[in-house]
Tab-separated table of C-alpha atoms in Angstrom:
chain	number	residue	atom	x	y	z
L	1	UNK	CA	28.102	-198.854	114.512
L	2	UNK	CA	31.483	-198.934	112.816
L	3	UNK	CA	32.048	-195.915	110.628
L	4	UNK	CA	29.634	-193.885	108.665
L	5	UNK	CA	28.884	-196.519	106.035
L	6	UNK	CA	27.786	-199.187	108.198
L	7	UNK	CA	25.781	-196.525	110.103
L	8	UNK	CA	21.983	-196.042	109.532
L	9	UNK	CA	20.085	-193.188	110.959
L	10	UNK	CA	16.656	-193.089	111.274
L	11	UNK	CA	14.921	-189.363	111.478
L	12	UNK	CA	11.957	-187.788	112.541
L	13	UNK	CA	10.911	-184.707	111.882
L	14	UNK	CA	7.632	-183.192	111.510
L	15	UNK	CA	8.606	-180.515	108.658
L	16	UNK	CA	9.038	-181.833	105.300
L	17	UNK	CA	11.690	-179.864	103.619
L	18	UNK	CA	14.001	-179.791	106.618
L	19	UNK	CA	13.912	-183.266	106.762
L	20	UNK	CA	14.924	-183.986	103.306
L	21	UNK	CA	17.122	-180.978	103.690
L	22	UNK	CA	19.090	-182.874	106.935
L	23	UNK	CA	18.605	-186.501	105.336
L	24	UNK	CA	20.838	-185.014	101.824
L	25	UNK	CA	23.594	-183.769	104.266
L	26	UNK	CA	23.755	-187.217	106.026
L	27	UNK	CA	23.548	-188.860	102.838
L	28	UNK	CA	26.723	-186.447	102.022
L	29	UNK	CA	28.626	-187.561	105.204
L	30	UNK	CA	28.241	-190.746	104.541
L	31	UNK	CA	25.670	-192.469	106.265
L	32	UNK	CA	22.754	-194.426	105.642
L	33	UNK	CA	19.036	-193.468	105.937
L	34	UNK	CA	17.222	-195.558	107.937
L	35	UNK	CA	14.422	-193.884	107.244
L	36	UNK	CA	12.154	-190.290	107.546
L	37	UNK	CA	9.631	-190.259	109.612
L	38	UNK	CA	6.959	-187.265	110.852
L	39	UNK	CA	5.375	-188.460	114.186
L	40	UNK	CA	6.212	-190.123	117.511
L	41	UNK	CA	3.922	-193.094	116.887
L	42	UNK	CA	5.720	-193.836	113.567
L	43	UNK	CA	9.238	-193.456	114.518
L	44	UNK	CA	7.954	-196.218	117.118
L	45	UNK	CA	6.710	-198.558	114.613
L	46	UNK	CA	9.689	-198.443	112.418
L	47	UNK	CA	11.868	-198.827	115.395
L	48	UNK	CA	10.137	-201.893	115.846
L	49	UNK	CA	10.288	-203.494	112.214
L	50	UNK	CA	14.194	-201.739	111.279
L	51	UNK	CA	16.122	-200.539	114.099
L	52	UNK	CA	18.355	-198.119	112.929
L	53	UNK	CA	21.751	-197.621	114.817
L	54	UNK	CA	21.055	-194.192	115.713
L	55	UNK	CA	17.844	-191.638	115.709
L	56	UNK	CA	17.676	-188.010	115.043
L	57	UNK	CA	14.540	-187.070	116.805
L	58	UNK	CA	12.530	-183.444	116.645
L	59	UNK	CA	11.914	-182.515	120.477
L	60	UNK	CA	8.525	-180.454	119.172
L	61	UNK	CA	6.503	-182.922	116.886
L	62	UNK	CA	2.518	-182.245	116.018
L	63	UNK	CA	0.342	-184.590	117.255
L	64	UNK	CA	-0.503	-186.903	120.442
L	65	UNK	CA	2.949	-187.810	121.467
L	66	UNK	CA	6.270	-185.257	121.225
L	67	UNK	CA	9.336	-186.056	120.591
L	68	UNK	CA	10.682	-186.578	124.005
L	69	UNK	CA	7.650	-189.053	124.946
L	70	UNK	CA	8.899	-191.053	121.897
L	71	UNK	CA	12.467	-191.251	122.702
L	72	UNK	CA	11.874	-192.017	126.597
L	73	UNK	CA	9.860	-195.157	125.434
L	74	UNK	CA	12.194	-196.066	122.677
L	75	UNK	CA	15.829	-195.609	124.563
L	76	UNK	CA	14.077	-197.144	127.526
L	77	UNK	CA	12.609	-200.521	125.186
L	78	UNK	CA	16.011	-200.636	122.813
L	79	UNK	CA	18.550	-199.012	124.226
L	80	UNK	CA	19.224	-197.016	120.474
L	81	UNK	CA	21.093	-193.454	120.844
L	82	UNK	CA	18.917	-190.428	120.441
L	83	UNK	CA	19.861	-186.723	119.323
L	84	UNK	CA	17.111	-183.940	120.068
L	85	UNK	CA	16.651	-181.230	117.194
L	86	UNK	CA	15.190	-178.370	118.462
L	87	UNK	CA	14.758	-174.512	117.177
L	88	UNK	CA	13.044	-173.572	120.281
L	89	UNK	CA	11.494	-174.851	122.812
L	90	UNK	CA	10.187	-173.641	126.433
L	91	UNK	CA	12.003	-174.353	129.708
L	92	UNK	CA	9.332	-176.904	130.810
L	93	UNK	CA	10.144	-178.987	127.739
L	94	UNK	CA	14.408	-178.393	127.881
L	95	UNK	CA	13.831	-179.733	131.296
L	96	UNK	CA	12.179	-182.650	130.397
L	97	UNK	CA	14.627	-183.607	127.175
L	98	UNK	CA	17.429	-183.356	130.090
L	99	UNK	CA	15.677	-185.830	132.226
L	100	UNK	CA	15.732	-188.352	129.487
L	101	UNK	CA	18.764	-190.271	128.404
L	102	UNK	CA	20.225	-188.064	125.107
L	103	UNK	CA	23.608	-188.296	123.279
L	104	UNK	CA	23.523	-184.511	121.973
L	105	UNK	CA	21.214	-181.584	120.285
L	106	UNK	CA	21.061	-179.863	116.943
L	107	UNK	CA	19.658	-176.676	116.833
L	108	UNK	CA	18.000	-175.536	113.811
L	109	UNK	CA	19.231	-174.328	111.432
L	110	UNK	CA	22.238	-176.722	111.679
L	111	UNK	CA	25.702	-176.940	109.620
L	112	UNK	CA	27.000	-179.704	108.220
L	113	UNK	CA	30.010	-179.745	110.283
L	114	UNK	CA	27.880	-179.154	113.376
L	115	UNK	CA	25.899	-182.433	111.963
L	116	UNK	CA	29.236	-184.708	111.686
L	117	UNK	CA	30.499	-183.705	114.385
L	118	UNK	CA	27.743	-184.088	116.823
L	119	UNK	CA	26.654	-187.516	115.426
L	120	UNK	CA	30.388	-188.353	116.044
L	121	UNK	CA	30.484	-188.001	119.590
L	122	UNK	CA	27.178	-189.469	120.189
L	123	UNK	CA	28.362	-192.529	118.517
L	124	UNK	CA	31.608	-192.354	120.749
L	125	UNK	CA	29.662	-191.923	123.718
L	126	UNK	CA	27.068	-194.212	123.216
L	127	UNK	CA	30.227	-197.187	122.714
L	128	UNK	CA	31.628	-196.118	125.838
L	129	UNK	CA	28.227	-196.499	127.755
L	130	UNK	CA	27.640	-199.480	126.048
L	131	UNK	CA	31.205	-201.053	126.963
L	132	UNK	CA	30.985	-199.949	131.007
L	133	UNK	CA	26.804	-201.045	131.072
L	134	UNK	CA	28.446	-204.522	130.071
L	135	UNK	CA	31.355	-204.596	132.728
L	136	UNK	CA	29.328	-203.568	134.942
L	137	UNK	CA	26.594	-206.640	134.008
L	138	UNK	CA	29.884	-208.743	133.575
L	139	UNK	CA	30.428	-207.892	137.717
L	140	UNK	CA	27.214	-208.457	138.686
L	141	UNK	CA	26.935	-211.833	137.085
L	142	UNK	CA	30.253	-212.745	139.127
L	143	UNK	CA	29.121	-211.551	142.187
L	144	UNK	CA	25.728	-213.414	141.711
L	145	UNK	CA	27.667	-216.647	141.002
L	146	UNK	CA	30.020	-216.006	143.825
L	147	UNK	CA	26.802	-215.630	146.188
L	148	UNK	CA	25.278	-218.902	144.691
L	149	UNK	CA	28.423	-220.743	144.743
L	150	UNK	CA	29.113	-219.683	148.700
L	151	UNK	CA	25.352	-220.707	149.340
L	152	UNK	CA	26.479	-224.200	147.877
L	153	UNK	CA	29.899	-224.060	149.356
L	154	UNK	CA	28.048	-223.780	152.874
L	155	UNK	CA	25.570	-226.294	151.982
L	156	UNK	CA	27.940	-229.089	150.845
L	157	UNK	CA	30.579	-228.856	153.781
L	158	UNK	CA	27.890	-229.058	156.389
L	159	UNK	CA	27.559	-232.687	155.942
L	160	UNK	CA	31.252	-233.691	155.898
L	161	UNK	CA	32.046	-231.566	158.641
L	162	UNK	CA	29.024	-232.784	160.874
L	163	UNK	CA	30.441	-236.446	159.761
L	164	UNK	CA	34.019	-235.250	160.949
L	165	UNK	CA	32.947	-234.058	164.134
L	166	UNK	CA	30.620	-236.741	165.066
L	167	UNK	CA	33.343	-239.356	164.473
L	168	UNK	CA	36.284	-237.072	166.228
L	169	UNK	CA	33.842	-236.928	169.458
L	170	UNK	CA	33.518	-241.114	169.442
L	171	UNK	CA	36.825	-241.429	169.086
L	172	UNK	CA	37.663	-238.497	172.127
L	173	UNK	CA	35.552	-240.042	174.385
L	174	UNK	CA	35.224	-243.828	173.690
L	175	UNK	CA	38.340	-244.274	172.379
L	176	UNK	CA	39.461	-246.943	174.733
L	177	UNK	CA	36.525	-248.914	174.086
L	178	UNK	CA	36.660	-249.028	170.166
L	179	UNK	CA	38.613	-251.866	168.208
L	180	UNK	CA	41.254	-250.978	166.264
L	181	UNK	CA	39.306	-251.940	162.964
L	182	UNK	CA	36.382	-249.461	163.870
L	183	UNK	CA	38.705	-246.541	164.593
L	184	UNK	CA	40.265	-247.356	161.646
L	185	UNK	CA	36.710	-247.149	159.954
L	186	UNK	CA	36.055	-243.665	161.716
L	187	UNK	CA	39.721	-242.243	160.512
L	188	UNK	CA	38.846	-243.387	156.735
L	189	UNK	CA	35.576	-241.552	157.160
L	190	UNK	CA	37.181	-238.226	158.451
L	191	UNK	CA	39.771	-238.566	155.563
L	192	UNK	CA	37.007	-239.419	153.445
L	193	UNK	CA	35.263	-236.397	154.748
L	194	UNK	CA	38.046	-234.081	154.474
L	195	UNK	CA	38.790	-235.476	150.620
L	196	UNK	CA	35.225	-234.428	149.714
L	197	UNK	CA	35.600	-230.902	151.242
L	198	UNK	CA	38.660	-229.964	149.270
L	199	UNK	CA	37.381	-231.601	146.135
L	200	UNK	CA	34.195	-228.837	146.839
L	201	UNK	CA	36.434	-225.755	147.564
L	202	UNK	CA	39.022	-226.806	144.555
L	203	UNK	CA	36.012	-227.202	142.483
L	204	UNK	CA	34.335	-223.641	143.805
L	205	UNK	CA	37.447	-221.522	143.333
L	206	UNK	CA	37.913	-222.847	139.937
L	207	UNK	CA	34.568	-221.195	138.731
L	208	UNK	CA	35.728	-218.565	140.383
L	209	UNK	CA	38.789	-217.684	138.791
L	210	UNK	CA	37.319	-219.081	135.337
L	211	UNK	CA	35.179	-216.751	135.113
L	212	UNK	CA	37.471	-214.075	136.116
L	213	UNK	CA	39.287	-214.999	133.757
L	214	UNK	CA	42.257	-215.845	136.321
L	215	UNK	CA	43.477	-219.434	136.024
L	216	UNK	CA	47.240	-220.207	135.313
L	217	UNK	CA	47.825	-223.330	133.877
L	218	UNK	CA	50.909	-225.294	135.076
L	219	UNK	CA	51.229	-228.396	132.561
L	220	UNK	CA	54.236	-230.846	133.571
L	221	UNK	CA	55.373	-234.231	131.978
L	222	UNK	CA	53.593	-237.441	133.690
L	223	UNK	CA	52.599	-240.667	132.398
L	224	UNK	CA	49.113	-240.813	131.732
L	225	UNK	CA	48.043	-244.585	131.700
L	226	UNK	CA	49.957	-244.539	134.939
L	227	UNK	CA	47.774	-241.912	136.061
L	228	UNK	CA	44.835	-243.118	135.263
L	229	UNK	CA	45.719	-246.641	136.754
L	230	UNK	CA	46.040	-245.029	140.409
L	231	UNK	CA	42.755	-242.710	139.801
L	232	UNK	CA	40.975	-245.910	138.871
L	233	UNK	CA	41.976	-248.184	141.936
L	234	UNK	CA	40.815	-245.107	144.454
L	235	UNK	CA	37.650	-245.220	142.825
L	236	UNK	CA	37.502	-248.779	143.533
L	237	UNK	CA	37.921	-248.105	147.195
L	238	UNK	CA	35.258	-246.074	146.901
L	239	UNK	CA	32.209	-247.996	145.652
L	240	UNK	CA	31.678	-252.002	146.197
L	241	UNK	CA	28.811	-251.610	144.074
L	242	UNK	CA	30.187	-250.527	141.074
L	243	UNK	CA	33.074	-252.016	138.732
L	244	UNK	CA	35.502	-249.749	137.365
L	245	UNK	CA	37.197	-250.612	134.278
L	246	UNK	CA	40.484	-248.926	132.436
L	247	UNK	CA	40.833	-249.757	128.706
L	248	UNK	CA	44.336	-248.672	126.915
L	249	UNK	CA	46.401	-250.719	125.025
L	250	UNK	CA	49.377	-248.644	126.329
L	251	UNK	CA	51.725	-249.378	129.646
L	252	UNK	CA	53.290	-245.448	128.657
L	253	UNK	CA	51.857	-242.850	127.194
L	254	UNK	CA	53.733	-239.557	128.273
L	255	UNK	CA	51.639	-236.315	128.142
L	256	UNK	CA	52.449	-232.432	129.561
L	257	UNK	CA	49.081	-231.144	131.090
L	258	UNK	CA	47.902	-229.272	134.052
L	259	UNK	CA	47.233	-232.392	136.669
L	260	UNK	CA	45.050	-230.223	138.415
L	261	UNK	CA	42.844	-229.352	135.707
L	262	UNK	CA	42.794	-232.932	134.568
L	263	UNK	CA	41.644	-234.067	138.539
L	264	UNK	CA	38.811	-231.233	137.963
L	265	UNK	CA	37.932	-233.389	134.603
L	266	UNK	CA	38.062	-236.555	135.881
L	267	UNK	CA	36.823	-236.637	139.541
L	268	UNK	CA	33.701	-234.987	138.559
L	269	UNK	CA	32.936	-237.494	135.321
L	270	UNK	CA	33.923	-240.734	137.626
L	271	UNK	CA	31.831	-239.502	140.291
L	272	UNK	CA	28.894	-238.313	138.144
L	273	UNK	CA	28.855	-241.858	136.650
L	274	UNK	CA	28.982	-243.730	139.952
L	275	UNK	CA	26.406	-241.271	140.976
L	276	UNK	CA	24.003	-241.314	138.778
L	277	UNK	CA	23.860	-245.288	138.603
L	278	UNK	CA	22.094	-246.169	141.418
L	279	UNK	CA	22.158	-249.908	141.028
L	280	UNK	CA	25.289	-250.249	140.665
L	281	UNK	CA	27.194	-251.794	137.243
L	282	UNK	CA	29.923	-250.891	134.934
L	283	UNK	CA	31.851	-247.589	134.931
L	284	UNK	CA	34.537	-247.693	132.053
L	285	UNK	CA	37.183	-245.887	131.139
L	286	UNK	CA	38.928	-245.764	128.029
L	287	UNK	CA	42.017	-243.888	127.025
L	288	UNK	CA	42.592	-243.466	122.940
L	289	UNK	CA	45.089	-240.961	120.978
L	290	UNK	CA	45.121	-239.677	117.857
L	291	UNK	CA	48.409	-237.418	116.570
L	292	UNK	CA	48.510	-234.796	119.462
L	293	UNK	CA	45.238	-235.431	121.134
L	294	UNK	CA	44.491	-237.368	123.856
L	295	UNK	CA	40.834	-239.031	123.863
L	296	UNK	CA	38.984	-239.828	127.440
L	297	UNK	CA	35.467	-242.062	127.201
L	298	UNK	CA	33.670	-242.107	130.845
L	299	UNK	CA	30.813	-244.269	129.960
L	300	UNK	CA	28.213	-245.776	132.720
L	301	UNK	CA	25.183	-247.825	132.312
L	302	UNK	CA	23.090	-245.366	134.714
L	303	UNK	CA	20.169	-243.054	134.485
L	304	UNK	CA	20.908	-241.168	131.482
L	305	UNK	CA	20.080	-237.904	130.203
L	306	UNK	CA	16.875	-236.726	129.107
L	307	UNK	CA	17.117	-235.346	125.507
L	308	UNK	CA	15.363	-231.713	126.953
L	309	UNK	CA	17.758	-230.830	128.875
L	310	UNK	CA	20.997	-232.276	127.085
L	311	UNK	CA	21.003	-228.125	125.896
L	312	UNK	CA	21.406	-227.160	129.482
L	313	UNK	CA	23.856	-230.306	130.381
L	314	UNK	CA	26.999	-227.951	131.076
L	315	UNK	CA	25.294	-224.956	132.354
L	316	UNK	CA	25.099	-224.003	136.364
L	317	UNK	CA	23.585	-225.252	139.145
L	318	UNK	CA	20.790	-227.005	136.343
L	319	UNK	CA	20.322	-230.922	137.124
L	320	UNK	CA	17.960	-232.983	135.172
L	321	UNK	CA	14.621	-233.743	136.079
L	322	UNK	CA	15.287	-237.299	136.309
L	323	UNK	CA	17.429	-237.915	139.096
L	324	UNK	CA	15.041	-238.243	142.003
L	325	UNK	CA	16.774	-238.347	145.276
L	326	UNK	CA	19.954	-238.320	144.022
L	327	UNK	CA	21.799	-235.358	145.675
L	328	UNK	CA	24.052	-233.108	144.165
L	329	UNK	CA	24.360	-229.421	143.546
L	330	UNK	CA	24.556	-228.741	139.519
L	331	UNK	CA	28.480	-227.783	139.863
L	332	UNK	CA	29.649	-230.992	138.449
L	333	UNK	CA	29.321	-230.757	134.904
L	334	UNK	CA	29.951	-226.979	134.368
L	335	UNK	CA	33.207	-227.501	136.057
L	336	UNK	CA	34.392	-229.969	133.336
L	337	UNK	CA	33.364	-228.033	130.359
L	338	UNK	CA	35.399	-224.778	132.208
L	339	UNK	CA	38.120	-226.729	132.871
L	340	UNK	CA	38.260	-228.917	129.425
L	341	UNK	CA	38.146	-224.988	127.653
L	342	UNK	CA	40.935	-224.262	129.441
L	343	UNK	CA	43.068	-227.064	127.694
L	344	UNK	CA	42.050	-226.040	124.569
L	345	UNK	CA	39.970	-229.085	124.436
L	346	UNK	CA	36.078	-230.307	123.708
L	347	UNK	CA	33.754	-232.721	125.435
L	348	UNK	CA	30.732	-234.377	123.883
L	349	UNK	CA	28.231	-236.426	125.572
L	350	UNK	CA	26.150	-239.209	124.455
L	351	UNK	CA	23.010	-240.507	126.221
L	352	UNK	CA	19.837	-241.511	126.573
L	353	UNK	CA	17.107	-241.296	129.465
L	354	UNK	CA	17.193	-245.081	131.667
L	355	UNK	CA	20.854	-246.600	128.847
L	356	UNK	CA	23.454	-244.891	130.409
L	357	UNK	CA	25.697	-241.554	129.342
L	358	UNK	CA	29.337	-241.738	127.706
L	359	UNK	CA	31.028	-238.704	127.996
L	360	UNK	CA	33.883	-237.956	125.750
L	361	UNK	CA	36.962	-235.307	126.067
L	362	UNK	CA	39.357	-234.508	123.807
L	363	UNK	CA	42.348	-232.793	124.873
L	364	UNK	CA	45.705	-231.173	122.788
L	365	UNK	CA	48.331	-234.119	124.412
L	366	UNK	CA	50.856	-230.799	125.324
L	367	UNK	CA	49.286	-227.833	126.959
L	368	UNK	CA	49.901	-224.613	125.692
């Protein structure tokens, strides 16, 4: 509903001649005829096959259903703009077209300028209803994440804080009695701990202000294959089972991103491929370039991806129906693909169900 060309009209009206008397004037203004119509039932029906942008629609048809029965059922099933025409009607009946949701009335016989104008500020008012129904949908999808993403928030930092202050209460009271290489066990846990509840929070409150459309990127000059070096020797610590392998043929390769964004990337791919192979094996990393783009593989030998819900991969809180016991909350991947679109980048993913998953982002080597 741009302008008067683009806009088609359908009306209905029971009385022949005034209806091809009102469809010439709109046809004079401008706008397109949607089509004429004499009953509630049919205005219905072509609603259904053509829906027009805008209906002009006779408050006192003949027949079963009137025109205010019509409109409730149409606004209410497709949400199109409705103007009564009326010549007279009884109270009862003006206070039922008042109950139901109308952008303006004609009253017979109308003017052309009464016509224009009218069907002008519908237009304008049904654009402005439209806009705040879809901040107002645009809020309540943020406060339904925010719920979700406390629930999860509460769920995952119950573990690592049970773990924290089981191992803070050994140590308290049987700290005397404990080597020095088992307290030093317990104080790698609680840092381990503590690591795992910031990565959660970091991870939750960049959702957050994603889709608020509130994150500030700070890019600054590092050396990326140094980078990745040190990411890839904690990740080492972290698993005996699995071997994690860095492939560049590079000793320097200077980049200016946000490092931040980049652990969001990065963490969450490592872990989801150490995760989601169970038995252990490979986990490699490989670090190519074209001219301005840097080009990450994270590829694992693990579970895979079942083709059904590779659609779904980087939405939230889904997980595929393959991984079993493996726990997690459905964060993982939808914080990558937020945090790769806010470098301006792209990340595909290749995989297949029980042969592993290589994930691939690409990434403008200078942030904007």
């Amino acid at each position: 509903m741009n302008n008067t060309l683009t806009t088609t009209i359908l009306i209905v009206e029971d009385e022949l001649i005034a209806a091809e008397s009102l469809a010439l004037d709109l046809k004079k203004l401008g706008y397109h005829i949607n089509a004429v119509v004499n009953s509630g039932e049919k205005a219905i029906s072509q609603v259904e096959k053509s829906p027009p942008d805008l209906i002009l629609m006779d408050i006192m048809l003949k027949g079963k259903m009137d025109g205010i029965t019509a409109a409730q059922k149409i606004y209410h099933q497709w949400k199109i703009p409705i103007i009564y025409l009326s010549a007279y009607a009884d109270t009862d009946t003006l206070q039922r077209a008042k109950a139901t949701p109308v952008y303006g009335y004609l009253v017979k016989p109308y003017k052309i300028a009464d016509i224009s104008t009218t069907i002008s500020m519908a237009l304008a008012k049904y654009r402005e209803d439209k806009h705040t129904e879809e901040e107002l949908c645009a809020e309540k999808k943020i406060n339904q994440l925010k719920s979700r993403a406390l629930a999860t928030a509460s769920h995952d930092l119950r573990t690592p804080l049970t773990n924290i202050l089981g191992y803070t209460e050994l140590i308290r009271d049987y700290g005397d009695r404990i080597s020095p290489d088992k307290k030093e066990r317990y104080f790698n846990f609680i840092k381990s701990a503590v690591g795992k509840m910031k990565d959660s929070l970091e991870d939750l409150l960049l959702i957050s202000r994603a889709e608020e459309g509130k994150v500030t990127l700070y890019p600054q000059n590092f050396n990326l294959v140094e980078y990745l070096e040190i990411l890839v020797e904690e990740y080492k610590n972290l698993s005996d089972e699995h071997k994690i392998k860095l492939s560049t043929n590079d000793n320097q390769y200077n980049v200016c991103l946000d490092q931040k964004i980049l652990n969001h990337i990065l963490h969450n791919l490592l872990s989801n491929a150490i995760k989601y192979s169970p038995q252990g094996g490979e986990v490699r990393l490989k670090l190519d370039k074209n001219e301005g783009e840097i080009i990450l593989e994270i590829e694992d030998d693990g579970i895979g991806i079942p083709e059904d819900y590779q659609d779904k991969l980087f939405h939230l809180f889904e997980r595929g129906n393959n991984v079993g016991n493996i726990k997690g909350n459905g964060l993982g991947l939808s914080i990558v693909k937020k945090a790769v679109e806010l470098c301006q980048g792209n990340i595909f993913v290749e995989s297949e169900e029980n042969k592993g998953s290589k994930f691939t982002v690409i990434l403008p080597r200078v942030s904007s």
